mmCIF file of C-alpha atoms in Angstrom:
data_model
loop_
_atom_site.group_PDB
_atom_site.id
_atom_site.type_symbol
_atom_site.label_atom_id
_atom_site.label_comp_id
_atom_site.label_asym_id
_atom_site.label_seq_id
_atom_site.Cartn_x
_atom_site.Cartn_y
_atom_site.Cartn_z
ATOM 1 C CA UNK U 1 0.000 0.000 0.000
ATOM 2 C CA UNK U 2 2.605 2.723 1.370
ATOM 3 C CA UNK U 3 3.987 1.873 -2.537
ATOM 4 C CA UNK U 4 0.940 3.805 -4.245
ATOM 5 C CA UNK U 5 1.870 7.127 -1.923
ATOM 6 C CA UNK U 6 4.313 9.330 -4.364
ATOM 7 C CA UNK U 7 7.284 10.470 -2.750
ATOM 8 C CA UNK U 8 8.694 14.203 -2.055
ATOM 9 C CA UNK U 9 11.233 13.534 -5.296
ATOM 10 C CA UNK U 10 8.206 12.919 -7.494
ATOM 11 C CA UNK U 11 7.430 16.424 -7.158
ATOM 12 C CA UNK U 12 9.187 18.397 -9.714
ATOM 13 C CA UNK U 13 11.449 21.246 -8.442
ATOM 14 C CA UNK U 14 10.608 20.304 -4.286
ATOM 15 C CA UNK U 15 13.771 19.232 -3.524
ATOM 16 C CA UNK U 16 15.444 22.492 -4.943
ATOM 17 C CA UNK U 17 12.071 24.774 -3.142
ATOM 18 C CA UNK U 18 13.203 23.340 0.297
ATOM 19 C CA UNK U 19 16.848 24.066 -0.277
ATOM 20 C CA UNK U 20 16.056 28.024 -1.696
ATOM 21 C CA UNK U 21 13.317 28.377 0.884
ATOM 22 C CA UNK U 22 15.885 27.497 3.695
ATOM 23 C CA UNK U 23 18.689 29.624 2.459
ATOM 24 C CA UNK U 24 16.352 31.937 1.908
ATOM 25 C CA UNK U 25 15.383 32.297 5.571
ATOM 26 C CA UNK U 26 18.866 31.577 6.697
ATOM 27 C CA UNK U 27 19.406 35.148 5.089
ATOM 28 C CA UNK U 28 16.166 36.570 6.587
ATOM 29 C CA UNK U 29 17.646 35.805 9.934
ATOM 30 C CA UNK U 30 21.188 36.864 8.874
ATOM 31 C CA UNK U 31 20.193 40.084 7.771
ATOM 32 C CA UNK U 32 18.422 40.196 11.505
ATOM 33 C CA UNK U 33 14.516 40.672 10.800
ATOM 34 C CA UNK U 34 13.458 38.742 13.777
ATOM 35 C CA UNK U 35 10.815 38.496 16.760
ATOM 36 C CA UNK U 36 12.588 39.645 19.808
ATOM 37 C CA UNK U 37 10.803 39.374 23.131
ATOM 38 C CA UNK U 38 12.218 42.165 25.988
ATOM 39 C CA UNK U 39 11.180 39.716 28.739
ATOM 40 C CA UNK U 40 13.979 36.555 27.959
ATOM 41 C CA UNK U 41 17.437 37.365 27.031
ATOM 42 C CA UNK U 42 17.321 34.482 24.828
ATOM 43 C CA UNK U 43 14.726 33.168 22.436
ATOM 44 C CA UNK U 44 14.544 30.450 19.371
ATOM 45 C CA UNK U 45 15.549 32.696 16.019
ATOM 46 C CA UNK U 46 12.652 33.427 14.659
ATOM 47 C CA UNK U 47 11.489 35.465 11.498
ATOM 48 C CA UNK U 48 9.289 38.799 11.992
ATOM 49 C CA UNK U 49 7.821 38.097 8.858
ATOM 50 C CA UNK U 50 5.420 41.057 9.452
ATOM 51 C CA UNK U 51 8.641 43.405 9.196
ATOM 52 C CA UNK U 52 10.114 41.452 6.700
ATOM 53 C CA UNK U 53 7.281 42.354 4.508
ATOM 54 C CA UNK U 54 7.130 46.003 5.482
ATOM 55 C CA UNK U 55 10.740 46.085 4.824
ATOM 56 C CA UNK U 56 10.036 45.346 1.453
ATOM 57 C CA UNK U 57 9.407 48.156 -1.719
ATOM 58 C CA UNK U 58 5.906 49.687 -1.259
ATOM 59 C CA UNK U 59 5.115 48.619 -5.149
ATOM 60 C CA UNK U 60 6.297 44.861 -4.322
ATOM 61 C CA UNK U 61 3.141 43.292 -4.270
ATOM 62 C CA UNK U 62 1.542 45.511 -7.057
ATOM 63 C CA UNK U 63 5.032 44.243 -9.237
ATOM 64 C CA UNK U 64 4.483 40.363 -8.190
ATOM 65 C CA UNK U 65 1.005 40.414 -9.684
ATOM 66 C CA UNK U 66 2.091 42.867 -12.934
ATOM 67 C CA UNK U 67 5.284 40.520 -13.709
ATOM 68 C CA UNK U 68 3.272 37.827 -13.288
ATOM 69 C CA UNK U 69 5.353 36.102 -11.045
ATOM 70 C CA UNK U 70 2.761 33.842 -9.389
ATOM 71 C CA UNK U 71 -0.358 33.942 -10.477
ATOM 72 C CA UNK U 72 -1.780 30.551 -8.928
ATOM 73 C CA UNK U 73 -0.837 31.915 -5.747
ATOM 74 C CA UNK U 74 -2.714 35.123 -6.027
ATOM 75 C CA UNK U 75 -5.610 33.683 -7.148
ATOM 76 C CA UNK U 76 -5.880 30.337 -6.113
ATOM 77 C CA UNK U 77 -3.457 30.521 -2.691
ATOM 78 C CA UNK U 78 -2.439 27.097 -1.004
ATOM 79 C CA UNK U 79 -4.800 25.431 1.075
ATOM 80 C CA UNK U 80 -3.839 25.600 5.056
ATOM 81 C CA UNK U 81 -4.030 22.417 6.677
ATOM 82 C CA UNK U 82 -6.135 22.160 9.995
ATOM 83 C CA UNK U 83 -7.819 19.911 12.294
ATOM 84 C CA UNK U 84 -11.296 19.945 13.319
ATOM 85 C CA UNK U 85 -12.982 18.979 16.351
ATOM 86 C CA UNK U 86 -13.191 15.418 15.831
ATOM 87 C CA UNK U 87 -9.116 15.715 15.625
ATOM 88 C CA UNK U 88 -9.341 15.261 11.891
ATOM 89 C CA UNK U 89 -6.822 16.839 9.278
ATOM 90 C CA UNK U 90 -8.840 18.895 6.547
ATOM 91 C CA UNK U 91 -8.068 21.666 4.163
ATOM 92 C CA UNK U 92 -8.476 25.447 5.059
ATOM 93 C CA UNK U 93 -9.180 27.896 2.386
ATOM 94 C CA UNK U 94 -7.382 30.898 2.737
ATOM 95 C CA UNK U 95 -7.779 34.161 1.540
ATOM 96 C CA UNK U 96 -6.661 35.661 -1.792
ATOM 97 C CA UNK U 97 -3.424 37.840 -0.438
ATOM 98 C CA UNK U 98 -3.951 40.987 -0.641
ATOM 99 C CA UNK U 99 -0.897 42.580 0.102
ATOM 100 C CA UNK U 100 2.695 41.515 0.270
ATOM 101 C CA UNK U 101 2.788 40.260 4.029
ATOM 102 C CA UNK U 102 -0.365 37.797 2.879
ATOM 103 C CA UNK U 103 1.749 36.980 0.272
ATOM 104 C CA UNK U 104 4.882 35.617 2.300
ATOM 105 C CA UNK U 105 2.085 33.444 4.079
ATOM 106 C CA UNK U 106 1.122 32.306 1.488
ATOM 107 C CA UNK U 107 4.715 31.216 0.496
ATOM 108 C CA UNK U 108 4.855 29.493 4.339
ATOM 109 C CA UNK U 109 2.162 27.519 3.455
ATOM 110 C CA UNK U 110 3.490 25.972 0.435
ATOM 111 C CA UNK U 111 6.654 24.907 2.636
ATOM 112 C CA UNK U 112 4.638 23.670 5.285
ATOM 113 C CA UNK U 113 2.224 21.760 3.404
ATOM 114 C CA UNK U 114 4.684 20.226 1.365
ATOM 115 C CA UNK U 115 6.660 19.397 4.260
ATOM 116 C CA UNK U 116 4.362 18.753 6.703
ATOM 117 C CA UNK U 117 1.447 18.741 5.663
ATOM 118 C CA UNK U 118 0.935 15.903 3.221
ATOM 119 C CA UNK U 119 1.122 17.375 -0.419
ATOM 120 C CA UNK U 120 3.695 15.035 -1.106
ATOM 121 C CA UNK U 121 1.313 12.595 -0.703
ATOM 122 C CA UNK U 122 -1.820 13.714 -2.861
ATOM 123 C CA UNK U 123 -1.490 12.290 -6.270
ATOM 124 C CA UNK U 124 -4.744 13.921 -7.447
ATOM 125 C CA UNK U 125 -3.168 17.648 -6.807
ATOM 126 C CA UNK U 126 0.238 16.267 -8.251
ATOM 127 C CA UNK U 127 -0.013 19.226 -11.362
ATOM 128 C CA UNK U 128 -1.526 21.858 -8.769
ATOM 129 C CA UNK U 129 1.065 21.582 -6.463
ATOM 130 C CA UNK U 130 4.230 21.590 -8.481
ATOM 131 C CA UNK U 131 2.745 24.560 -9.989
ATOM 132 C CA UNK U 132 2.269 26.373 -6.533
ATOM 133 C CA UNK U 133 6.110 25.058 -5.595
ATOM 134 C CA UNK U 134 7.524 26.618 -9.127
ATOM 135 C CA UNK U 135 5.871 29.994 -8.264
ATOM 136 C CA UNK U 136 7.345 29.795 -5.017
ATOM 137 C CA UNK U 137 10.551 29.802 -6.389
ATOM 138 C CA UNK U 138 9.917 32.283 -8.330
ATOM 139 C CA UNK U 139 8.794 34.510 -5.540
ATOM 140 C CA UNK U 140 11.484 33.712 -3.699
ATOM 141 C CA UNK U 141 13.912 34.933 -6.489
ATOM 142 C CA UNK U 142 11.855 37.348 -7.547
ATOM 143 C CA UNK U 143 12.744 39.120 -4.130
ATOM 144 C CA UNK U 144 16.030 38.501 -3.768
ATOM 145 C CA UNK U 145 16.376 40.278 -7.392
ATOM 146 C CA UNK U 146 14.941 43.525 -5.759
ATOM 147 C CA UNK U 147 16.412 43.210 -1.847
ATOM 148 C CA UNK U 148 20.661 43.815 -2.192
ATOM 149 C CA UNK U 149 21.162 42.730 1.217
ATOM 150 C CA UNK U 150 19.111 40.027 1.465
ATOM 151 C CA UNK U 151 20.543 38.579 -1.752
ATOM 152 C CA UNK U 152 23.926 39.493 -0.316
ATOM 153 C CA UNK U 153 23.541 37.169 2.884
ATOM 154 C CA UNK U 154 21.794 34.531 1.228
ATOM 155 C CA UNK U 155 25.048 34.228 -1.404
ATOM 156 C CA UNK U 156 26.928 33.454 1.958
ATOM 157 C CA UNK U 157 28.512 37.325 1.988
ATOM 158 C CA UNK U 158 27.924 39.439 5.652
#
């Protein structure tokens, strides 16, 4: 049975959206856009990808949707994956983004579906999802081409 389930590799370009999506973060963090809690000294490293966003060109979002750089995303986002009452996993809806912080969750949700989530394992949204993965990647390098810094610490420079 566990033969029929596809695996992460069958997924065309996932292996290469989990390394880019991790680097990319890596250089979030690097270039030191993260929560920070004044109560504890010390705290897991964690993104503030609320100021990420807003740290981003004002016409970002408005150029992601012109350039067409993921269109599936914008208006068809990635499902959320949740669990009812009855402790059951179903699929969320989420909103259309509307603006470039809704965006970069929508981006989280394509990692954390495919990682955790299951995706891998849905053969009947095999075409849907490496569709959402390759505009992921092209979001992701799509804003590395506009943010010098960030592009600068995710090429392994300080």
């Amino acid at each position: 049975m566990m033969d029929t389930v596809p695996h992460i590799e069958e997924l065309e370009n996932s292996e290469y959206f989990f390394r880019l999506f991790c680097r990319f973060e890596f250089a979030i963090k690097k270039s030191g856009v993260l929560l920070i809690d004044p109560d504890r000294a010390l705290r897991r490293a964690e993104i503030d990808w609320v100021e990420f966003s807003r740290n981003l060109p004002e016409q970002f979002f408005g150029q992601v949707a012109e350039m067409g750089v993921c269109p599936t995303i914008l208006s068809e986002p990635p499902k959320r994956q949740v669990v009812d009452q009855n402790r059951k996993l179903i699929w969320q809806d989420v909103q259309r983004p509307q603006n470039t912080q809704m965006l970069f969750e929508c981006l989280r949700n394509i990692r954390n579906n495919l990682f955790h989530g299951g995706k891998s394992g849905d053969p009947t949204n095999k075409p849907r999802n490496e569709t959402l993965i390759a505009e992921g990647i092209r979001l992701i390098e799509f804003t590395l081409d506009v943010q010098d810094e960030l592009r600068l610490h995710f090429n392994g420079g300080d």
